[in-house]
Amino acid sequence: MANVFAQTQALAFGKTAEEVRAEGTPERLVPHRTFEGNRPTNTILADRLTPQTLGALIALYEHSVFTQGTIWQIDSFDQWGVELGKVLASRIVPELTQAGEPALAHDSSTNALITRYRRRTSDKS
Amino acid sequence: MTTPVPPSPPSLTTLPAWRAVAAHAEEIRAADLRLLFANDASRGERFTAEAAGLYLDYSKNRITDETVRLLVGLADACGLRERIDAMFRGDKINTTEERAVLHMALRAPRNASIVLDGEDVVPRVHDVLVNARSTN
């Protein structure tokens, strides 16, 4: 946690050349140890990482996108690509779960991923 | 029957609230976090928010009270509150698929009830959750 807090300090406040010189740093190293700062951050704290907390974080980003879409007049819900993904996924589900080797007819990348996944999961069981 | 296409809102950049934010952005661009903190001892407590078990500290942004006021004004001018209400009512705000969005239905407990066009959608959400668990 100390690192979390310290990074926000480093980004926000940096370190000036004068501060670096005051520490007796050799002149050639001053530019390397000088940091502009003034970089914004947001810090989010939660008491515990639970499924509820993780869900709240996802919901927060969902609300953020909704808000940005509303302000910038961008339709955040126009996402036929997600719909396409769902259709394609429904074809892959049986290829992951069926008992016998499926006859895969996707591209070679997708075929290899499915084959590797099947091999790994059957090794485990 | 198709859902009528809602009238286009006025262009964002013509809104007075947007112009106010844009003008303010030019002023705040040069702001320095060191100075903002040095000149305002309560900044780290004031620019925070807490909800749903999360605590957000947004004080280390180049913002002032004026920035927050203008941004909230812009959100108001863009009808954010109305859009949130429309989402919760189940209005078909996904206009290209003509569907309700109802994101909160995805987080509703099994015993909740969210009715859309006469159907409680919560059982269907939980059917998908069960399905996702069994094919992971």
Short mmCIF file of C-alpha atoms in Angstrom, two decimals:
data_model
loop_
_atom_site.label_atom_id
_atom_site.label_comp_id
_atom_site.label_asym_id
_atom_site.label_seq_id
_atom_site.Cartn_x
_atom_site.Cartn_y
_atom_site.Cartn_z
CA MET A 1 0.00 0.00 0.00
CA ALA A 2 2.92 2.31 0.71
CA ASN A 3 3.92 1.95 -2.94
CA VAL A 4 0.40 2.77 -4.14
CA PHE A 5 0.33 5.98 -2.14
CA ALA A 6 3.95 6.82 -3.01
CA GLN A 7 3.39 6.45 -6.76
CA THR A 8 0.53 8.98 -6.64
CA GLN A 9 2.87 11.37 -4.80
CA ALA A 10 5.70 10.81 -7.27
CA LEU A 11 3.40 11.40 -10.24
CA ALA A 12 1.71 14.47 -8.75
CA PHE A 13 4.64 16.25 -7.14
CA GLY A 14 7.73 14.86 -8.83
CA LYS A 15 11.09 16.22 -7.77
CA THR A 16 12.63 19.50 -8.92
CA ALA A 17 16.19 19.92 -10.15
CA GLU A 18 16.84 22.20 -7.16
CA GLU A 19 15.76 19.45 -4.75
CA VAL A 20 17.97 16.94 -6.55
CA ARG A 21 21.00 19.30 -6.47
CA ALA A 22 20.39 20.04 -2.80
CA GLU A 23 20.97 16.33 -2.12
CA GLY A 24 24.48 16.67 -3.57
CA THR A 25 23.66 14.76 -6.76
CA PRO A 26 26.42 15.07 -9.42
CA GLU A 27 25.35 17.50 -12.16
CA ARG A 28 25.38 14.82 -14.89
CA LEU A 29 22.76 12.82 -12.99
CA VAL A 30 20.46 15.75 -12.21
CA PRO A 31 18.30 15.38 -15.35
CA HIS A 32 17.91 11.64 -14.66
CA ARG A 33 16.66 12.24 -11.13
CA THR A 34 14.40 15.21 -11.90
CA PHE A 35 10.71 14.54 -12.35
CA GLU A 36 8.22 17.10 -13.64
CA GLY A 37 5.33 15.79 -11.60
CA ASN A 38 1.90 17.32 -12.25
CA ARG A 39 0.64 13.97 -13.58
CA PRO A 40 -2.93 13.29 -12.42
CA THR A 41 -4.06 10.06 -10.76
CA ASN A 42 -7.21 8.72 -9.18
CA THR A 43 -6.90 6.40 -6.21
CA ILE A 44 -9.62 3.89 -5.36
CA LEU A 45 -9.61 2.13 -1.99
CA ALA A 46 -11.73 -0.77 -0.82
CA ASP A 47 -11.57 -2.58 2.51
CA ARG A 48 -11.31 -6.03 1.00
CA LEU A 49 -11.06 -7.53 -2.48
CA THR A 50 -14.21 -9.63 -2.73
CA PRO A 51 -16.40 -10.65 -5.69
CA GLN A 52 -18.69 -7.81 -4.58
CA THR A 53 -15.85 -5.26 -4.64
CA LEU A 54 -14.61 -6.45 -8.03
CA GLY A 55 -18.16 -6.21 -9.36
CA ALA A 56 -18.48 -2.69 -7.95
CA LEU A 57 -15.27 -1.69 -9.78
CA ILE A 58 -16.62 -3.06 -13.06
CA ALA A 59 -19.93 -1.29 -12.46
CA LEU A 60 -18.02 1.93 -11.78
CA TYR A 61 -16.36 1.73 -15.20
CA GLU A 62 -19.70 0.86 -16.76
CA HIS A 63 -21.21 4.02 -15.24
CA SER A 64 -18.18 5.99 -16.39
CA VAL A 65 -18.61 4.86 -20.01
CA PHE A 66 -22.36 5.52 -19.80
CA THR A 67 -21.69 9.06 -18.55
CA GLN A 68 -19.04 9.76 -21.20
CA GLY A 69 -21.33 8.41 -23.92
CA THR A 70 -24.17 10.63 -22.72
CA ILE A 71 -22.01 13.75 -22.68
CA TRP A 72 -20.11 13.12 -25.92
CA GLN A 73 -23.26 11.94 -27.70
CA ILE A 74 -21.68 8.60 -28.49
CA ASP A 75 -24.05 5.63 -28.38
CA SER A 76 -22.32 3.32 -25.91
CA PHE A 77 -24.81 0.56 -26.63
CA ASP A 78 -24.25 0.31 -30.36
CA GLN A 79 -22.10 -2.79 -30.15
CA TRP A 80 -23.08 -5.34 -32.71
CA GLY A 81 -19.57 -6.73 -32.41
CA VAL A 82 -20.47 -8.01 -28.93
CA GLU A 83 -23.59 -9.58 -30.43
CA LEU A 84 -21.45 -11.24 -33.13
CA GLY A 85 -19.10 -12.57 -30.43
CA LYS A 86 -22.03 -14.16 -28.61
CA VAL A 87 -23.17 -15.91 -31.79
CA LEU A 88 -19.65 -17.22 -32.49
CA ALA A 89 -19.23 -18.32 -28.85
CA SER A 90 -22.38 -20.40 -28.98
CA ARG A 91 -20.75 -22.42 -31.83
CA ILE A 92 -17.56 -22.94 -29.81
CA VAL A 93 -19.22 -24.08 -26.57
CA PRO A 94 -19.92 -27.66 -27.78
CA GLU A 95 -16.38 -27.90 -29.20
CA LEU A 96 -15.01 -27.26 -25.71
CA THR A 97 -17.39 -29.57 -23.88
CA GLN A 98 -18.07 -32.57 -26.17
CA ALA A 99 -16.41 -35.84 -25.18
CA GLY A 100 -14.91 -36.87 -28.55
CA GLU A 101 -12.37 -34.83 -30.60
CA PRO A 102 -14.42 -32.18 -32.44
CA ALA A 103 -13.85 -31.65 -36.16
CA LEU A 104 -12.63 -28.04 -35.99
CA ALA A 105 -13.23 -25.88 -39.04
CA HIS A 106 -12.20 -22.43 -37.77
CA ASP A 107 -9.07 -20.53 -38.74
CA SER A 108 -5.81 -22.22 -37.65
CA SER A 109 -5.33 -19.88 -34.66
CA THR A 110 -8.76 -20.54 -33.18
CA ASN A 111 -8.43 -24.28 -33.88
CA ALA A 112 -5.07 -24.39 -32.07
CA LEU A 113 -6.43 -22.45 -29.07
CA ILE A 114 -9.41 -24.79 -28.73
CA THR A 115 -7.19 -27.87 -29.11
CA ARG A 116 -4.74 -26.62 -26.49
CA TYR A 117 -7.57 -25.75 -24.10
CA ARG A 118 -9.13 -29.21 -24.54
CA ARG A 119 -5.78 -30.95 -23.99
CA ARG A 120 -5.00 -28.93 -20.85
CA THR A 121 -8.40 -29.38 -19.27
CA SER A 122 -8.48 -33.14 -19.99
CA ASP A 123 -4.96 -33.48 -18.47
CA LYS A 124 -6.26 -31.90 -15.27
CA SER A 125 -9.26 -34.21 -14.86
CA MET B 1 -43.85 -1.42 -35.22
CA THR B 2 -40.52 0.32 -34.82
CA THR B 3 -39.40 2.55 -31.99
CA PRO B 4 -39.40 6.17 -33.14
CA VAL B 5 -35.91 7.56 -33.52
CA PRO B 6 -35.42 10.17 -30.78
CA PRO B 7 -34.79 13.71 -32.03
CA SER B 8 -31.10 14.58 -32.27
CA PRO B 9 -29.92 16.70 -29.34
CA PRO B 10 -28.18 19.99 -30.15
CA SER B 11 -24.54 19.52 -31.06
CA LEU B 12 -22.43 19.17 -27.91
CA THR B 13 -19.95 21.91 -28.78
CA THR B 14 -22.72 24.51 -29.24
CA LEU B 15 -23.99 24.07 -25.64
CA PRO B 16 -23.17 27.02 -23.33
CA ALA B 17 -22.19 24.45 -20.68
CA TRP B 18 -19.62 22.95 -23.08
CA ARG B 19 -18.25 26.36 -24.00
CA ALA B 20 -17.85 27.13 -20.30
CA VAL B 21 -15.93 23.87 -19.74
CA ALA B 22 -13.76 24.49 -22.82
CA ALA B 23 -12.87 28.03 -21.68
CA HIS B 24 -12.12 26.79 -18.18
CA ALA B 25 -9.93 23.97 -19.58
CA GLU B 26 -7.68 26.61 -21.16
CA GLU B 27 -7.24 28.28 -17.74
CA ILE B 28 -6.73 25.07 -15.78
CA ARG B 29 -4.29 23.57 -18.32
CA ALA B 30 -1.38 25.36 -16.67
CA ALA B 31 -2.44 24.47 -13.11
CA ASP B 32 0.22 22.83 -11.00
CA LEU B 33 -0.67 20.10 -8.50
CA ARG B 34 2.01 21.31 -6.08
CA LEU B 35 0.41 24.76 -5.94
CA LEU B 36 -3.14 23.44 -5.83
CA PHE B 37 -2.26 21.38 -2.75
CA ALA B 38 -0.12 24.10 -1.17
CA ASN B 39 -2.95 26.64 -1.46
CA ASP B 40 -5.71 24.39 -0.16
CA ALA B 41 -5.14 22.25 2.91
CA SER B 42 -8.51 20.47 2.68
CA ARG B 43 -8.21 19.44 -0.96
CA GLY B 44 -7.33 15.83 -0.20
CA GLU B 45 -10.47 15.39 1.89
CA ARG B 46 -12.81 17.45 -0.30
CA PHE B 47 -12.24 15.92 -3.75
CA THR B 48 -13.29 12.45 -2.69
CA ALA B 49 -16.36 10.30 -3.05
CA GLU B 50 -17.55 7.14 -1.36
CA ALA B 51 -20.20 4.66 -2.46
CA ALA B 52 -20.81 0.92 -2.81
CA GLY B 53 -17.79 0.07 -0.64
CA LEU B 54 -15.38 2.08 -2.81
CA TYR B 55 -13.52 5.23 -1.77
CA LEU B 56 -12.33 7.47 -4.59
CA ASP B 57 -9.68 10.16 -4.14
CA TYR B 58 -9.67 12.38 -7.23
CA SER B 59 -7.89 15.30 -5.59
CA LYS B 60 -4.65 14.63 -7.53
CA ASN B 61 -6.24 15.85 -10.75
CA ARG B 62 -5.72 19.32 -12.20
CA ILE B 63 -9.13 20.51 -11.06
CA THR B 64 -10.68 23.14 -8.79
CA ASP B 65 -14.15 23.49 -7.26
CA GLU B 66 -15.01 25.50 -10.38
CA THR B 67 -13.99 22.55 -12.61
CA VAL B 68 -16.30 20.19 -10.74
CA ARG B 69 -19.14 22.73 -10.86
CA LEU B 70 -18.75 23.20 -14.62
CA LEU B 71 -18.50 19.46 -15.34
CA VAL B 72 -21.62 18.74 -13.30
CA GLY B 73 -23.31 21.60 -15.17
CA LEU B 74 -22.31 19.97 -18.47
CA ALA B 75 -23.66 16.60 -17.34
CA ASP B 76 -26.94 18.29 -16.40
CA ALA B 77 -27.12 20.11 -19.74
CA CYS B 78 -26.55 16.80 -21.54
CA GLY B 79 -29.48 15.21 -19.70
CA LEU B 80 -27.44 12.64 -17.74
CA ARG B 81 -30.12 12.32 -15.03
CA GLU B 82 -32.81 11.66 -17.66
CA ARG B 83 -30.60 9.02 -19.34
CA ILE B 84 -30.01 7.25 -16.03
CA ASP B 85 -33.76 7.24 -15.36
CA ALA B 86 -34.38 5.88 -18.87
CA MET B 87 -31.89 3.04 -18.28
CA PHE B 88 -33.58 2.13 -14.98
CA ARG B 89 -37.07 2.31 -16.52
CA GLY B 90 -36.01 -0.17 -19.20
CA ASP B 91 -36.47 2.30 -22.06
CA LYS B 92 -35.00 1.01 -25.32
CA ILE B 93 -31.89 3.20 -25.08
CA ASN B 94 -29.93 0.73 -27.23
CA THR B 95 -31.46 2.30 -30.33
CA THR B 96 -29.69 0.29 -33.04
CA GLU B 97 -30.80 -3.02 -31.53
CA GLU B 98 -34.01 -1.47 -30.15
CA ARG B 99 -33.38 -3.09 -26.78
CA ALA B 100 -33.49 -2.06 -23.17
CA VAL B 101 -30.08 -1.99 -21.47
CA LEU B 102 -30.90 -2.55 -17.77
CA HIS B 103 -27.31 -3.15 -16.64
CA MET B 104 -28.48 -3.24 -13.04
CA ALA B 105 -30.54 -6.34 -13.88
CA LEU B 106 -27.24 -8.21 -14.37
CA ARG B 107 -26.36 -7.49 -10.73
CA ALA B 108 -29.78 -8.16 -9.26
CA PRO B 109 -30.09 -10.97 -6.72
CA ARG B 110 -32.16 -13.99 -7.72
CA ASN B 111 -35.12 -12.91 -5.59
CA ALA B 112 -35.30 -9.45 -7.20
CA SER B 113 -37.86 -8.62 -9.86
CA ILE B 114 -37.27 -6.29 -12.81
CA VAL B 115 -40.17 -6.35 -15.21
CA LEU B 116 -39.68 -5.44 -18.88
CA ASP B 117 -42.58 -5.63 -21.34
CA GLY B 118 -44.52 -7.72 -18.82
CA GLU B 119 -41.67 -10.20 -18.24
CA ASP B 120 -39.46 -10.47 -15.15
CA VAL B 121 -35.94 -10.54 -16.67
CA VAL B 122 -34.09 -11.56 -13.49
CA PRO B 123 -34.65 -15.35 -13.88
CA ARG B 124 -33.16 -15.20 -17.42
CA VAL B 125 -30.09 -13.39 -16.09
CA HIS B 126 -29.57 -16.10 -13.48
CA ASP B 127 -30.04 -18.86 -16.08
CA VAL B 128 -27.09 -17.35 -18.01
CA LEU B 129 -25.01 -17.07 -14.82
CA VAL B 130 -25.57 -20.75 -14.07
CA ASN B 131 -24.70 -21.62 -17.68
CA ALA B 132 -21.49 -19.56 -17.53
CA ARG B 133 -20.43 -21.34 -14.36
CA SER B 134 -20.97 -24.80 -15.88
CA THR B 135 -18.99 -24.15 -19.10
CA ASN B 136 -16.03 -22.21 -17.73
#
